[in-house]
CSV table of C-alpha atoms in Angstrom, one decimal:
chain,number,residue,atom,x,y,z
M,708,MET,CA,-69.1,-59.4,91.6
M,709,ASN,CA,-68.5,-58.9,95.3
M,710,PHE,CA,-71.2,-61.5,96.1
M,711,LYS,CA,-69.7,-64.0,93.7
M,712,ILE,CA,-66.2,-63.5,95.3
M,713,PHE,CA,-67.9,-64.2,98.6
M,714,ALA,CA,-69.4,-67.4,97.2
M,715,LEU,CA,-65.9,-68.4,95.9
M,716,VAL,CA,-64.5,-67.9,99.4
M,717,ILE,CA,-67.3,-69.9,101.0
M,718,SER,CA,-66.7,-72.8,98.6
M,719,MET,CA,-63.0,-72.9,99.5
M,720,ILE,CA,-63.7,-72.7,103.3
M,721,SER,CA,-66.3,-75.5,102.8
M,722,TRP,CA,-63.8,-77.8,101.1
M,723,GLY,CA,-61.2,-77.1,103.8
M,724,PHE,CA,-63.7,-77.7,106.6
M,725,SER,CA,-64.8,-81.0,105.1
M,726,ASN,CA,-61.4,-82.7,105.6
M,727,PRO,CA,-61.4,-82.8,109.4
M,728,LEU,CA,-65.0,-84.0,109.3
M,729,ALA,CA,-63.9,-86.9,107.0
M,730,ASP,CA,-61.0,-87.7,109.3
M,731,LEU,CA,-63.4,-88.0,112.2
M,732,ALA,CA,-66.0,-90.0,110.4
M,733,ILE,CA,-63.6,-92.5,108.9
M,734,THR,CA,-62.5,-93.6,112.4
M,735,LYS,CA,-65.6,-95.7,112.7
M,736,LEU,CA,-67.1,-95.9,109.2
M,737,PRO,CA,-65.9,-98.3,106.5
M,738,SER,CA,-64.4,-96.4,103.5
M,739,VAL,CA,-67.0,-97.6,101.1
M,740,LEU,CA,-69.9,-96.7,103.4
M,741,PHE,CA,-68.4,-93.3,104.1
M,742,ALA,CA,-68.0,-92.6,100.4
M,743,PHE,CA,-71.6,-93.7,99.8
M,744,ILE,CA,-72.9,-91.3,102.5
M,745,VAL,CA,-70.8,-88.4,101.2
M,746,CYS,CA,-71.8,-88.8,97.6
M,747,GLY,CA,-75.4,-89.5,98.5
M,748,VAL,CA,-75.8,-86.4,100.7
M,749,GLY,CA,-74.1,-84.3,98.0
M,750,PHE,CA,-76.6,-85.7,95.4
M,751,LEU,CA,-79.6,-84.9,97.6
M,752,PHE,CA,-78.2,-81.4,98.1
M,753,LEU,CA,-77.9,-80.9,94.4
M,754,VAL,CA,-81.4,-82.3,93.8
M,755,ALA,CA,-82.7,-79.6,96.1
M,756,VAL,CA,-80.8,-77.0,94.1
M,757,ALA,CA,-82.2,-78.3,90.9
M,758,LEU,CA,-85.8,-78.1,92.3
M,759,ILE,CA,-85.2,-74.6,93.4
M,760,ARG,CA,-83.9,-73.6,89.9
M,761,ARG,CA,-87.0,-75.2,88.3
M,762,ARG,CA,-85.0,-76.2,85.4
M,763,THR,CA,-84.8,-79.7,83.9
M,764,PRO,CA,-81.2,-80.9,84.0
M,765,VAL,CA,-79.5,-81.8,80.8
M,766,ILE,CA,-77.0,-84.5,81.6
M,767,ALA,CA,-74.5,-86.0,79.1
M,768,TRP,CA,-74.4,-89.5,80.5
M,769,LYS,CA,-71.7,-90.9,78.3
M,770,TYR,CA,-69.3,-88.4,80.0
M,771,VAL,CA,-71.0,-88.2,83.4
M,772,ILE,CA,-70.8,-92.0,84.2
M,773,PRO,CA,-67.0,-92.2,84.1
M,774,LEU,CA,-66.6,-88.7,85.6
M,775,GLY,CA,-68.9,-89.6,88.5
M,776,ILE,CA,-67.0,-92.7,89.3
M,777,MET,CA,-63.8,-90.6,89.3
M,778,GLN,CA,-65.1,-87.4,91.0
M,779,PRO,CA,-66.4,-87.2,93.7
M,780,GLY,CA,-66.4,-91.1,93.8
M,781,LEU,CA,-62.9,-92.6,93.8
M,782,ALA,CA,-61.3,-89.3,94.7
M,783,TRP,CA,-63.3,-89.2,98.0
M,784,TYR,CA,-62.8,-93.0,98.5
M,785,PHE,CA,-59.0,-92.8,98.3
M,786,ALA,CA,-58.9,-89.7,100.4
M,787,SER,CA,-60.9,-91.5,103.1
M,788,ILE,CA,-58.4,-94.4,103.1
M,789,GLY,CA,-55.7,-91.9,103.6
M,790,TYR,CA,-57.4,-90.6,106.7
M,791,THR,CA,-57.3,-94.1,108.3
M,792,HIS,CA,-53.7,-93.6,109.3
M,793,GLU,CA,-53.1,-89.9,108.8
M,794,ASN,CA,-54.5,-86.9,110.6
M,795,ALA,CA,-56.7,-84.2,109.0
M,796,SER,CA,-53.9,-81.7,108.6
M,797,THR,CA,-51.8,-84.1,106.7
M,798,GLY,CA,-54.6,-84.9,104.3
M,799,VAL,CA,-55.6,-81.3,103.5
M,800,LEU,CA,-52.0,-80.3,103.0
M,801,ILE,CA,-51.2,-83.1,100.6
M,802,LEU,CA,-54.4,-82.6,98.7
M,803,THR,CA,-53.3,-79.1,97.8
M,804,SER,CA,-51.3,-80.9,95.0
M,805,GLU,CA,-54.5,-81.3,93.0
M,806,THR,CA,-53.8,-78.1,91.1
M,807,LEU,CA,-50.2,-79.2,90.4
M,808,PHE,CA,-51.4,-82.5,88.9
M,809,THR,CA,-54.0,-80.6,86.9
M,810,VAL,CA,-51.3,-78.4,85.4
M,811,LEU,CA,-48.9,-81.3,84.7
M,812,ILE,CA,-51.6,-83.4,82.9
M,813,GLY,CA,-52.7,-80.3,81.0
M,814,VAL,CA,-49.2,-79.9,79.7
M,815,PHE,CA,-48.7,-83.4,78.5
M,816,TRP,CA,-52.3,-84.1,77.3
M,817,LEU,CA,-53.8,-80.8,76.3
M,818,ARG,CA,-50.5,-79.3,75.2
M,819,ASP,CA,-50.6,-76.4,77.6
M,820,ARG,CA,-47.4,-74.5,77.7
M,821,LEU,CA,-45.5,-73.3,80.8
M,822,THR,CA,-42.7,-70.7,80.7
M,823,PRO,CA,-39.4,-71.7,82.2
M,824,LYS,CA,-40.2,-69.6,85.3
M,825,GLN,CA,-43.6,-71.5,85.7
M,826,TRP,CA,-41.7,-74.8,85.4
M,827,LEU,CA,-39.5,-73.6,88.3
M,828,TYR,CA,-42.6,-72.8,90.3
M,829,PHE,CA,-44.0,-76.2,89.5
M,830,ALA,CA,-40.8,-77.9,90.7
M,831,VAL,CA,-41.0,-76.0,93.9
M,832,GLY,CA,-44.6,-77.1,94.4
M,833,ILE,CA,-43.6,-80.8,93.8
M,834,LEU,CA,-40.9,-80.5,96.4
M,835,GLY,CA,-43.4,-79.1,98.8
M,836,VAL,CA,-45.7,-82.1,98.2
M,837,ILE,CA,-42.8,-84.5,98.8
M,838,ILE,CA,-41.9,-82.7,102.1
M,839,ALA,CA,-45.5,-82.6,103.3
M,840,SER,CA,-46.2,-86.2,102.6
M,841,SER,CA,-42.9,-87.7,103.8
M,842,THR,CA,-43.0,-86.0,107.2
M,843,SER,CA,-46.6,-86.7,108.1
M,844,ARG,CA,-47.6,-88.0,111.5
M,845,HIS,CA,-49.2,-91.4,111.4
M,846,VAL,CA,-52.1,-92.3,113.7
M,847,GLU,CA,-50.7,-95.9,113.5
M,848,THR,CA,-47.4,-97.2,112.4
M,849,SER,CA,-48.4,-97.5,108.7
M,850,SER,CA,-48.5,-94.6,106.3
M,851,THR,CA,-51.5,-94.0,104.0
M,852,ALA,CA,-50.3,-90.7,102.7
M,853,ILE,CA,-50.0,-92.1,99.2
M,854,TYR,CA,-53.8,-92.4,98.9
M,855,PHE,CA,-54.0,-88.6,99.2
M,856,LEU,CA,-51.7,-88.3,96.2
M,857,ILE,CA,-53.8,-90.8,94.3
M,858,SER,CA,-56.9,-88.7,95.1
M,859,ALA,CA,-55.1,-85.5,93.9
M,860,LEU,CA,-54.0,-87.3,90.7
M,861,LEU,CA,-57.6,-88.4,90.0
M,862,PHE,CA,-58.7,-84.8,90.4
M,863,GLY,CA,-56.1,-83.7,87.9
M,864,VAL,CA,-57.3,-86.3,85.4
M,865,TYR,CA,-60.9,-85.3,86.0
M,866,ALA,CA,-60.3,-81.6,85.6
M,867,ASN,CA,-58.6,-82.1,82.3
M,868,ILE,CA,-61.3,-84.4,81.0
M,869,MET,CA,-63.8,-81.7,81.9
M,870,ARG,CA,-61.9,-79.1,80.0
M,871,ARG,CA,-61.5,-81.4,76.9
M,872,TYR,CA,-64.9,-82.9,76.5
M,873,VAL,CA,-67.7,-81.2,78.6
M,874,SER,CA,-66.9,-77.5,78.7
M,875,GLY,CA,-70.2,-76.7,76.9
M,876,TYR,CA,-72.5,-78.3,79.5
M,877,SER,CA,-73.9,-76.8,82.7
M,878,SER,CA,-71.6,-77.5,85.6
M,879,ILE,CA,-74.5,-77.9,88.0
M,880,ASP,CA,-76.1,-80.5,85.8
M,881,LEU,CA,-72.9,-82.4,85.4
M,882,VAL,CA,-72.2,-82.5,89.1
M,883,LEU,CA,-75.8,-83.6,89.8
M,884,GLY,CA,-75.3,-86.5,87.4
M,885,GLN,CA,-71.8,-87.3,88.8
M,886,THR,CA,-73.0,-87.5,92.4
M,887,PHE,CA,-75.9,-89.7,91.3
M,888,VAL,CA,-73.5,-92.1,89.5
M,889,SER,CA,-71.1,-92.2,92.4
M,890,THR,CA,-73.9,-92.8,94.9
M,891,LEU,CA,-75.1,-95.8,92.9
M,892,PHE,CA,-71.5,-97.0,92.5
M,893,PHE,CA,-70.6,-97.1,96.2
M,894,GLY,CA,-74.1,-98.3,97.2
M,895,PHE,CA,-73.7,-101.3,94.9
M,896,PHE,CA,-70.2,-102.2,96.3
M,897,TYR,CA,-71.4,-101.7,99.9
M,898,LEU,CA,-74.3,-104.2,99.3
M,899,VAL,CA,-72.1,-106.6,97.3
M,900,GLY,CA,-69.6,-106.6,100.2
M,901,GLY,CA,-72.3,-108.2,102.3
M,902,SER,CA,-72.8,-105.2,104.6
M,903,VAL,CA,-76.6,-104.9,104.9
M,904,HIS,CA,-76.8,-103.6,108.5
M,905,LEU,CA,-75.4,-100.2,109.4
M,906,PRO,CA,-72.7,-100.2,112.1
M,907,ALA,CA,-73.7,-99.2,115.6
M,908,ILE,CA,-71.7,-96.1,116.1
M,909,SER,CA,-72.2,-92.8,117.9
M,910,ALA,CA,-74.4,-90.0,116.5
M,911,ASN,CA,-71.4,-87.6,116.1
M,912,ILE,CA,-69.8,-90.0,113.5
M,913,TRP,CA,-73.0,-90.1,111.4
M,914,ILE,CA,-73.3,-86.3,111.7
M,915,SER,CA,-69.7,-85.8,110.6
M,916,ALA,CA,-70.2,-88.0,107.5
M,917,ILE,CA,-73.5,-86.2,106.6
M,918,LEU,CA,-71.9,-82.8,107.1
M,919,CYS,CA,-69.0,-83.9,105.0
M,920,GLY,CA,-71.4,-84.6,102.1
M,921,VAL,CA,-72.8,-81.1,102.5
M,922,PHE,CA,-69.6,-79.2,103.0
M,923,GLY,CA,-67.3,-81.4,100.9
M,924,VAL,CA,-69.6,-82.0,97.8
M,925,GLY,CA,-73.0,-80.3,97.7
M,926,LEU,CA,-72.4,-76.7,99.0
M,927,PRO,CA,-68.9,-76.0,97.5
M,928,PHE,CA,-69.7,-77.4,94.1
M,929,VAL,CA,-72.8,-75.1,93.8
M,930,ALA,CA,-71.0,-72.0,95.3
M,931,PHE,CA,-67.9,-72.5,93.2
M,932,ASN,CA,-69.7,-72.9,89.9
M,933,PHE,CA,-71.9,-69.9,90.7
M,934,ALA,CA,-68.8,-67.8,91.5
M,935,VAL,CA,-66.7,-68.7,88.4
M,936,GLN,CA,-69.3,-67.2,86.1
M,937,ALA,CA,-67.9,-63.8,86.8
M,938,VAL,CA,-64.7,-64.1,89.0
M,939,PRO,CA,-61.5,-63.8,86.9
M,940,GLY,CA,-58.9,-66.6,86.9
M,941,LYS,CA,-56.3,-64.4,88.6
M,942,ILE,CA,-58.6,-64.5,91.7
M,943,ILE,CA,-59.7,-68.1,91.4
M,944,GLY,CA,-56.1,-69.6,91.4
M,945,PRO,CA,-54.9,-67.9,94.6
M,946,SER,CA,-58.2,-68.5,96.3
M,947,LEU,CA,-57.4,-72.2,96.4
M,948,ASN,CA,-54.9,-71.4,99.1
M,949,ILE,CA,-57.9,-70.9,101.4
M,950,ILE,CA,-58.6,-74.6,101.4
M,951,PRO,CA,-55.5,-75.8,103.4
M,952,ILE,CA,-55.7,-72.8,105.7
M,953,ALA,CA,-59.4,-73.6,106.6
M,954,GLY,CA,-58.6,-77.3,106.8
M,955,VAL,CA,-55.7,-77.0,109.2
M,956,LEU,CA,-57.6,-74.4,111.4
M,957,THR,CA,-60.7,-76.7,111.6
M,958,SER,CA,-58.5,-79.7,112.3
M,959,LEU,CA,-56.9,-77.9,115.3
M,960,VAL,CA,-60.4,-76.8,116.6
M,961,LEU,CA,-61.8,-80.3,116.3
M,962,GLY,CA,-58.6,-81.9,117.7
M,963,ARG,CA,-57.9,-83.9,114.5
M,964,GLY,CA,-54.1,-83.3,114.6
M,965,ALA,CA,-51.8,-80.4,114.1
M,966,PRO,CA,-49.3,-80.3,111.2
M,967,THR,CA,-45.5,-80.6,111.9
M,968,LEU,CA,-43.2,-77.7,111.3
M,969,THR,CA,-41.8,-79.5,108.3
M,970,GLN,CA,-45.2,-80.1,106.9
M,971,LEU,CA,-46.1,-76.4,107.2
M,972,ILE,CA,-42.9,-75.6,105.3
M,973,GLY,CA,-43.8,-78.1,102.6
M,974,SER,CA,-47.4,-76.8,102.3
M,975,LEU,CA,-46.2,-73.2,102.1
M,976,LEU,CA,-44.0,-74.2,99.1
M,977,VAL,CA,-47.1,-75.7,97.4
M,978,ILE,CA,-49.2,-72.7,98.2
M,979,ALA,CA,-46.6,-70.3,96.8
M,980,SER,CA,-46.2,-72.5,93.7
M,981,VAL,CA,-49.9,-72.6,92.9
M,982,SER,CA,-50.2,-68.8,93.4
M,983,LEU,CA,-47.2,-68.0,91.2
M,984,ILE,CA,-48.3,-70.4,88.4
M,985,SER,CA,-51.8,-68.9,88.5
M,986,GLU,CA,-50.5,-65.3,88.0
M,987,LYS,CA,-49.9,-65.8,84.3
M,988,PRO,CA,-52.1,-68.4,82.7
M,989,THR,CA,-50.7,-70.9,80.1
M,990,ASP,CA,-51.7,-70.6,76.4
M,991,ARG,CA,-55.0,-72.5,77.1
M,992,LYS,CA,-55.3,-70.7,80.5
M,993,ILE,CA,-54.7,-72.7,83.6
M,994,SER,CA,-57.6,-70.8,85.1
M,995,ASP,CA,-60.0,-72.6,82.8
M,996,GLN,CA,-59.4,-75.9,84.5
M,997,GLU,CA,-60.6,-74.5,87.8
M,998,THR,CA,-64.1,-73.8,86.4
M,999,THR,CA,-64.7,-77.5,86.3
M,1000,ILE,CA,-63.9,-78.4,89.9
């Protein structure tokens, strides 16, 4: 159990760490190329895991194809657009709303039930998201914070589809198929867009994009799915709070932007909301949704 809790913490730190890397890489890389690299590196990482396991993956392609386009595909793509005009701290704070969107969609689609107190916690979380997104510091005059919300919404849809249709499949096999689909998806659009030659940019940008694929897709998916086999939901829910903390700290270290005081207040509301909602699962257990990340 202790080792699996350690794996859970590693997955959360890894997801948080990947956001400043994405913010750095997107300064020079086109969004489609960046998404292609991230998904491709994540796919290769999972292929290596599959070879180590010496087990033939069983992939439900009728589900994996749309899921792969959605996550990590479009979710990473829209997040990368967000980073074109927003700093890393803004992105990682707004993306904490993924859990709130997952809960809300579960209520209206899968008929999950929230107590009046949980609805209050949810409303506090939404208020926090509004505060964090409306007071962000833009790298340029335009705001692209809305794209982080789109990415978070896509995750909520994805998590509930996973709960509804593919709960009986191996998570590692599913993610392997998803990253394969998303790699082909963005590779196709990159070539169709007429971009045959890779841009001439510094090595640190390429390294950032590659590491983003490792720490944002490959490693955390494997570590998280290993951990949830034994870690109870009451630990999984609050552990999500590690992601924004790791993201903001890494952003400060890499010089990718510090959050404003108002943003911190908004993010604390979101973190408190997620923790309180996770204390008592809904009828279909909110914690179940997290096993499909």
